[in-house]
Amino acid sequence: MNPLPEARPQEVLLFTLERQRYGLPVEDVRELVRAARLTPLPQAPDVVEGLLNLRGELLPVLDLRRRFRHAARPLSPMDHFIVAHAGPRPVALRVDRAEGLHVIAANEWDDSPRELPGVGYVAGVAKLPDGLVLVHDLRSFLSEAEALQLDTALGARPEPA
């Protein structure tokens, strides 16, 4: 399923990580918050940076730096968290900066990268006047094994298949 159908323009939230821009479909985004202290989550998959307590809701924070092969760096008060949905699971993504919403016209969208090996969590590419932006599909961001490991680390029972 293409989260950005060509029939009509769609909005994406643009964000930066290590001076590179990425995007998320706006329908996957719940809110933006400033970075806050994370609690380590033992036994979580490597892609989970820790837990965020957001007004009493515990959210796993996905480590985009590790997934996108950037060097690790300590949490900064200038970082942002994008609270989003990875399928049915609420998560937070630590990013350097949320840039804002951008409407992607049908002629600015290319979903062919989804067919390439190794880019399973990329929904497509936005061809913007100032460069290309990979738009990510959080529904496929965690592998099945990572999702099960995260459920175990959170103390949840995995749902039967």
PDB file of C-alpha atoms in Angstrom:
ATOM      1  CA  MET A   1       0.000   0.000   0.000  1.00  0.00           C
ATOM      2  CA  ASN A   2       1.424   3.387  -0.968  1.00  0.00           C
ATOM      3  CA  PRO A   3       0.983   5.853   1.943  1.00  0.00           C
ATOM      4  CA  LEU A   4       1.253   8.755  -0.529  1.00  0.00           C
ATOM      5  CA  PRO A   5      -1.077   7.989  -3.443  1.00  0.00           C
ATOM      6  CA  GLU A   6      -0.383   9.880  -6.629  1.00  0.00           C
ATOM      7  CA  ALA A   7      -4.012  10.963  -7.055  1.00  0.00           C
ATOM      8  CA  ARG A   8      -3.738  13.938  -4.712  1.00  0.00           C
ATOM      9  CA  PRO A   9      -1.129  16.015  -2.898  1.00  0.00           C
ATOM     10  CA  GLN A  10      -0.076  14.743   0.533  1.00  0.00           C
ATOM     11  CA  GLU A  11       1.579  16.363   3.510  1.00  0.00           C
ATOM     12  CA  VAL A  12       4.804  15.127   5.056  1.00  0.00           C
ATOM     13  CA  LEU A  13       6.630  16.279   8.149  1.00  0.00           C
ATOM     14  CA  LEU A  14      10.196  17.141   7.187  1.00  0.00           C
ATOM     15  CA  PHE A  15      12.961  16.669   9.749  1.00  0.00           C
ATOM     16  CA  THR A  16      16.745  16.714   9.806  1.00  0.00           C
ATOM     17  CA  LEU A  17      19.200  14.224  11.172  1.00  0.00           C
ATOM     18  CA  GLU A  18      22.921  14.893  10.783  1.00  0.00           C
ATOM     19  CA  ARG A  19      22.222  17.677   8.244  1.00  0.00           C
ATOM     20  CA  GLN A  20      20.213  15.321   6.030  1.00  0.00           C
ATOM     21  CA  ARG A  21      16.464  15.767   5.509  1.00  0.00           C
ATOM     22  CA  TYR A  22      13.902  13.000   5.854  1.00  0.00           C
ATOM     23  CA  GLY A  23      10.120  12.894   5.939  1.00  0.00           C
ATOM     24  CA  LEU A  24       7.165  11.107   7.491  1.00  0.00           C
ATOM     25  CA  PRO A  25       3.592  11.058   6.191  1.00  0.00           C
ATOM     26  CA  VAL A  26       1.655  13.506   8.379  1.00  0.00           C
ATOM     27  CA  GLU A  27      -1.035  10.910   9.101  1.00  0.00           C
ATOM     28  CA  ASP A  28       1.595   8.888  11.031  1.00  0.00           C
ATOM     29  CA  VAL A  29       2.611  11.895  13.175  1.00  0.00           C
ATOM     30  CA  ARG A  30       0.836  12.648  16.437  1.00  0.00           C
ATOM     31  CA  GLU A  31       2.861  15.545  17.885  1.00  0.00           C
ATOM     32  CA  LEU A  32       6.275  17.159  18.305  1.00  0.00           C
ATOM     33  CA  VAL A  33       7.937  17.593  21.682  1.00  0.00           C
ATOM     34  CA  ARG A  34      11.280  18.846  22.938  1.00  0.00           C
ATOM     35  CA  ALA A  35      13.831  16.239  23.921  1.00  0.00           C
ATOM     36  CA  ALA A  36      13.685  14.956  27.478  1.00  0.00           C
ATOM     37  CA  ARG A  37      15.606  12.431  29.530  1.00  0.00           C
ATOM     38  CA  LEU A  38      15.240   8.827  28.407  1.00  0.00           C
ATOM     39  CA  THR A  39      15.119   5.758  30.608  1.00  0.00           C
ATOM     40  CA  PRO A  40      17.165   2.780  29.407  1.00  0.00           C
ATOM     41  CA  LEU A  41      15.071  -0.229  28.396  1.00  0.00           C
ATOM     42  CA  PRO A  42      16.995  -3.442  29.097  1.00  0.00           C
ATOM     43  CA  GLN A  43      16.486  -6.273  26.607  1.00  0.00           C
ATOM     44  CA  ALA A  44      15.074  -3.909  23.964  1.00  0.00           C
ATOM     45  CA  PRO A  45      16.309  -4.278  20.383  1.00  0.00           C
ATOM     46  CA  ASP A  46      19.323  -2.152  19.405  1.00  0.00           C
ATOM     47  CA  VAL A  47      17.092   0.192  17.408  1.00  0.00           C
ATOM     48  CA  VAL A  48      15.398   1.362  20.644  1.00  0.00           C
ATOM     49  CA  GLU A  49      17.267   4.188  22.336  1.00  0.00           C
ATOM     50  CA  GLY A  50      15.195   4.130  25.540  1.00  0.00           C
ATOM     51  CA  LEU A  51      11.802   4.990  27.001  1.00  0.00           C
ATOM     52  CA  LEU A  52      10.203   8.433  27.069  1.00  0.00           C
ATOM     53  CA  ASN A  53       7.620   9.259  29.722  1.00  0.00           C
ATOM     54  CA  LEU A  54       5.281  11.639  27.887  1.00  0.00           C
ATOM     55  CA  ARG A  55       2.583  12.820  30.283  1.00  0.00           C
ATOM     56  CA  GLY A  56       2.366   9.337  31.812  1.00  0.00           C
ATOM     57  CA  GLU A  57       2.514   7.435  28.508  1.00  0.00           C
ATOM     58  CA  LEU A  58       5.644   5.315  28.083  1.00  0.00           C
ATOM     59  CA  LEU A  59       6.926   5.486  24.507  1.00  0.00           C
ATOM     60  CA  PRO A  60       9.864   3.572  23.039  1.00  0.00           C
ATOM     61  CA  VAL A  61      12.254   5.984  21.328  1.00  0.00           C
ATOM     62  CA  LEU A  62      13.548   4.599  18.035  1.00  0.00           C
ATOM     63  CA  ASP A  63      17.211   5.302  17.318  1.00  0.00           C
ATOM     64  CA  LEU A  64      17.231   6.721  13.803  1.00  0.00           C
ATOM     65  CA  ARG A  65      20.976   7.347  13.955  1.00  0.00           C
ATOM     66  CA  ARG A  66      21.668   3.637  14.356  1.00  0.00           C
ATOM     67  CA  ARG A  67      19.148   2.637  11.672  1.00  0.00           C
ATOM     68  CA  PHE A  68      20.458   5.223   9.177  1.00  0.00           C
ATOM     69  CA  ARG A  69      24.134   4.459   9.989  1.00  0.00           C
ATOM     70  CA  HIS A  70      24.980   7.821  11.539  1.00  0.00           C
ATOM     71  CA  ALA A  71      27.403   8.139  14.443  1.00  0.00           C
ATOM     72  CA  ALA A  72      25.801   7.993  17.885  1.00  0.00           C
ATOM     73  CA  ARG A  73      25.715  11.178  19.942  1.00  0.00           C
ATOM     74  CA  PRO A  74      24.352  12.096  23.357  1.00  0.00           C
ATOM     75  CA  LEU A  75      20.859  13.492  23.731  1.00  0.00           C
ATOM     76  CA  SER A  76      20.794  17.289  23.443  1.00  0.00           C
ATOM     77  CA  PRO A  77      18.168  19.702  24.835  1.00  0.00           C
ATOM     78  CA  MET A  78      17.980  21.071  21.268  1.00  0.00           C
ATOM     79  CA  ASP A  79      16.791  17.712  19.870  1.00  0.00           C
ATOM     80  CA  HIS A  80      13.129  17.069  19.081  1.00  0.00           C
ATOM     81  CA  PHE A  81      11.012  13.975  19.508  1.00  0.00           C
ATOM     82  CA  ILE A  82       8.453  13.170  16.837  1.00  0.00           C
ATOM     83  CA  VAL A  83       5.657  11.190  18.461  1.00  0.00           C
ATOM     84  CA  ALA A  84       4.232   8.956  15.769  1.00  0.00           C
ATOM     85  CA  HIS A  85       2.592   5.619  15.058  1.00  0.00           C
ATOM     86  CA  ALA A  86       4.637   2.676  13.821  1.00  0.00           C
ATOM     87  CA  GLY A  87       1.603   0.655  12.786  1.00  0.00           C
ATOM     88  CA  PRO A  88      -0.472   0.212  15.943  1.00  0.00           C
ATOM     89  CA  ARG A  89       2.449   1.073  18.245  1.00  0.00           C
ATOM     90  CA  PRO A  90       3.009   4.650  19.463  1.00  0.00           C
ATOM     91  CA  VAL A  91       6.710   5.550  19.317  1.00  0.00           C
ATOM     92  CA  ALA A  92       8.976   8.571  19.507  1.00  0.00           C
ATOM     93  CA  LEU A  93      11.776   9.380  17.075  1.00  0.00           C
ATOM     94  CA  ARG A  94      14.698  11.523  18.198  1.00  0.00           C
ATOM     95  CA  VAL A  95      15.652  13.984  15.463  1.00  0.00           C
ATOM     96  CA  ASP A  96      17.943  16.992  15.326  1.00  0.00           C
ATOM     97  CA  ARG A  97      15.172  19.308  14.201  1.00  0.00           C
ATOM     98  CA  ALA A  98      11.618  19.142  12.916  1.00  0.00           C
ATOM     99  CA  GLU A  99      11.390  21.504   9.941  1.00  0.00           C
ATOM    100  CA  GLY A 100       7.634  21.529   9.447  1.00  0.00           C
ATOM    101  CA  LEU A 101       4.992  20.316   7.046  1.00  0.00           C
ATOM    102  CA  HIS A 102       5.412  20.231   3.273  1.00  0.00           C
ATOM    103  CA  VAL A 103       2.759  19.429   0.684  1.00  0.00           C
ATOM    104  CA  ILE A 104       4.092  16.965  -1.889  1.00  0.00           C
ATOM    105  CA  ALA A 105       2.443  17.292  -5.283  1.00  0.00           C
ATOM    106  CA  ALA A 106       1.899  14.183  -7.409  1.00  0.00           C
ATOM    107  CA  ASN A 107       4.764  15.205  -9.748  1.00  0.00           C
ATOM    108  CA  GLU A 108       7.142  15.473  -6.750  1.00  0.00           C
ATOM    109  CA  TRP A 109       6.584  11.875  -5.600  1.00  0.00           C
ATOM    110  CA  ASP A 110       8.429   8.708  -6.658  1.00  0.00           C
ATOM    111  CA  ASP A 111       7.629   5.425  -4.939  1.00  0.00           C
ATOM    112  CA  SER A 112      10.055   3.293  -6.979  1.00  0.00           C
ATOM    113  CA  PRO A 113      12.720   3.179  -4.196  1.00  0.00           C
ATOM    114  CA  ARG A 114      10.307   0.955  -2.204  1.00  0.00           C
ATOM    115  CA  GLU A 115      11.097  -1.813  -4.664  1.00  0.00           C
ATOM    116  CA  LEU A 116      14.869  -1.720  -4.039  1.00  0.00           C
ATOM    117  CA  PRO A 117      16.418  -4.258  -1.641  1.00  0.00           C
ATOM    118  CA  GLY A 118      17.412  -2.935   1.769  1.00  0.00           C
ATOM    119  CA  VAL A 119      14.985   0.001   1.891  1.00  0.00           C
ATOM    120  CA  GLY A 120      11.961  -1.747   3.345  1.00  0.00           C
ATOM    121  CA  TYR A 121      11.004   1.191   5.551  1.00  0.00           C
ATOM    122  CA  VAL A 122      11.147   3.798   2.780  1.00  0.00           C
ATOM    123  CA  ALA A 123       7.732   4.694   1.342  1.00  0.00           C
ATOM    124  CA  GLY A 124       9.229   6.775  -1.458  1.00  0.00           C
ATOM    125  CA  VAL A 125      11.149   9.884  -2.391  1.00  0.00           C
ATOM    126  CA  ALA A 126       9.926  13.466  -2.466  1.00  0.00           C
ATOM    127  CA  LYS A 127      11.607  15.349  -5.318  1.00  0.00           C
ATOM    128  CA  LEU A 128      11.744  18.864  -3.863  1.00  0.00           C
ATOM    129  CA  PRO A 129      13.301  21.908  -5.572  1.00  0.00           C
ATOM    130  CA  ASP A 130      16.209  21.873  -3.104  1.00  0.00           C
ATOM    131  CA  GLY A 131      16.874  18.111  -3.158  1.00  0.00           C
ATOM    132  CA  LEU A 132      15.539  14.621  -2.607  1.00  0.00           C
ATOM    133  CA  VAL A 133      13.920  13.589   0.683  1.00  0.00           C
ATOM    134  CA  LEU A 134      13.384   9.965   1.711  1.00  0.00           C
ATOM    135  CA  VAL A 135       9.903   9.552   3.181  1.00  0.00           C
ATOM    136  CA  HIS A 136       9.736   6.708   5.680  1.00  0.00           C
ATOM    137  CA  ASP A 137       7.011   4.188   6.349  1.00  0.00           C
ATOM    138  CA  LEU A 138       7.034   3.532  10.091  1.00  0.00           C
ATOM    139  CA  ARG A 139       4.728   0.530   9.702  1.00  0.00           C
ATOM    140  CA  SER A 140       7.722  -1.414   8.403  1.00  0.00           C
ATOM    141  CA  PHE A 141      10.431   0.339  10.437  1.00  0.00           C
ATOM    142  CA  LEU A 142      10.679  -2.418  13.044  1.00  0.00           C
ATOM    143  CA  SER A 143      11.286  -5.932  11.829  1.00  0.00           C
ATOM    144  CA  GLU A 144       8.984  -8.613  13.203  1.00  0.00           C
ATOM    145  CA  ALA A 145      11.809  -9.853  15.432  1.00  0.00           C
ATOM    146  CA  GLU A 146      12.492  -6.316  16.734  1.00  0.00           C
ATOM    147  CA  ALA A 147       8.776  -5.777  17.452  1.00  0.00           C
ATOM    148  CA  LEU A 148       8.593  -9.054  19.409  1.00  0.00           C
ATOM    149  CA  GLN A 149      11.771  -8.210  21.321  1.00  0.00           C
ATOM    150  CA  LEU A 150      10.364  -4.757  22.145  1.00  0.00           C
ATOM    151  CA  ASP A 151       7.085  -6.304  23.348  1.00  0.00           C
ATOM    152  CA  THR A 152       9.084  -8.587  25.632  1.00  0.00           C
ATOM    153  CA  ALA A 153      11.203  -5.698  26.936  1.00  0.00           C
ATOM    154  CA  LEU A 154       8.066  -3.669  27.651  1.00  0.00           C
ATOM    155  CA  GLY A 155       6.522  -6.627  29.472  1.00  0.00           C
ATOM    156  CA  ALA A 156       3.678  -6.914  26.976  1.00  0.00           C
ATOM    157  CA  ARG A 157       2.404 -10.150  25.615  1.00  0.00           C
ATOM    158  CA  PRO A 158       2.807 -10.373  21.847  1.00  0.00           C
ATOM    159  CA  GLU A 159      -0.503 -10.630  20.051  1.00  0.00           C
ATOM    160  CA  PRO A 160      -1.096 -13.957  18.310  1.00  0.00           C
ATOM    161  CA  ALA A 161      -0.510 -13.929  14.558  1.00  0.00           C
TER     162      ALA A 161
END
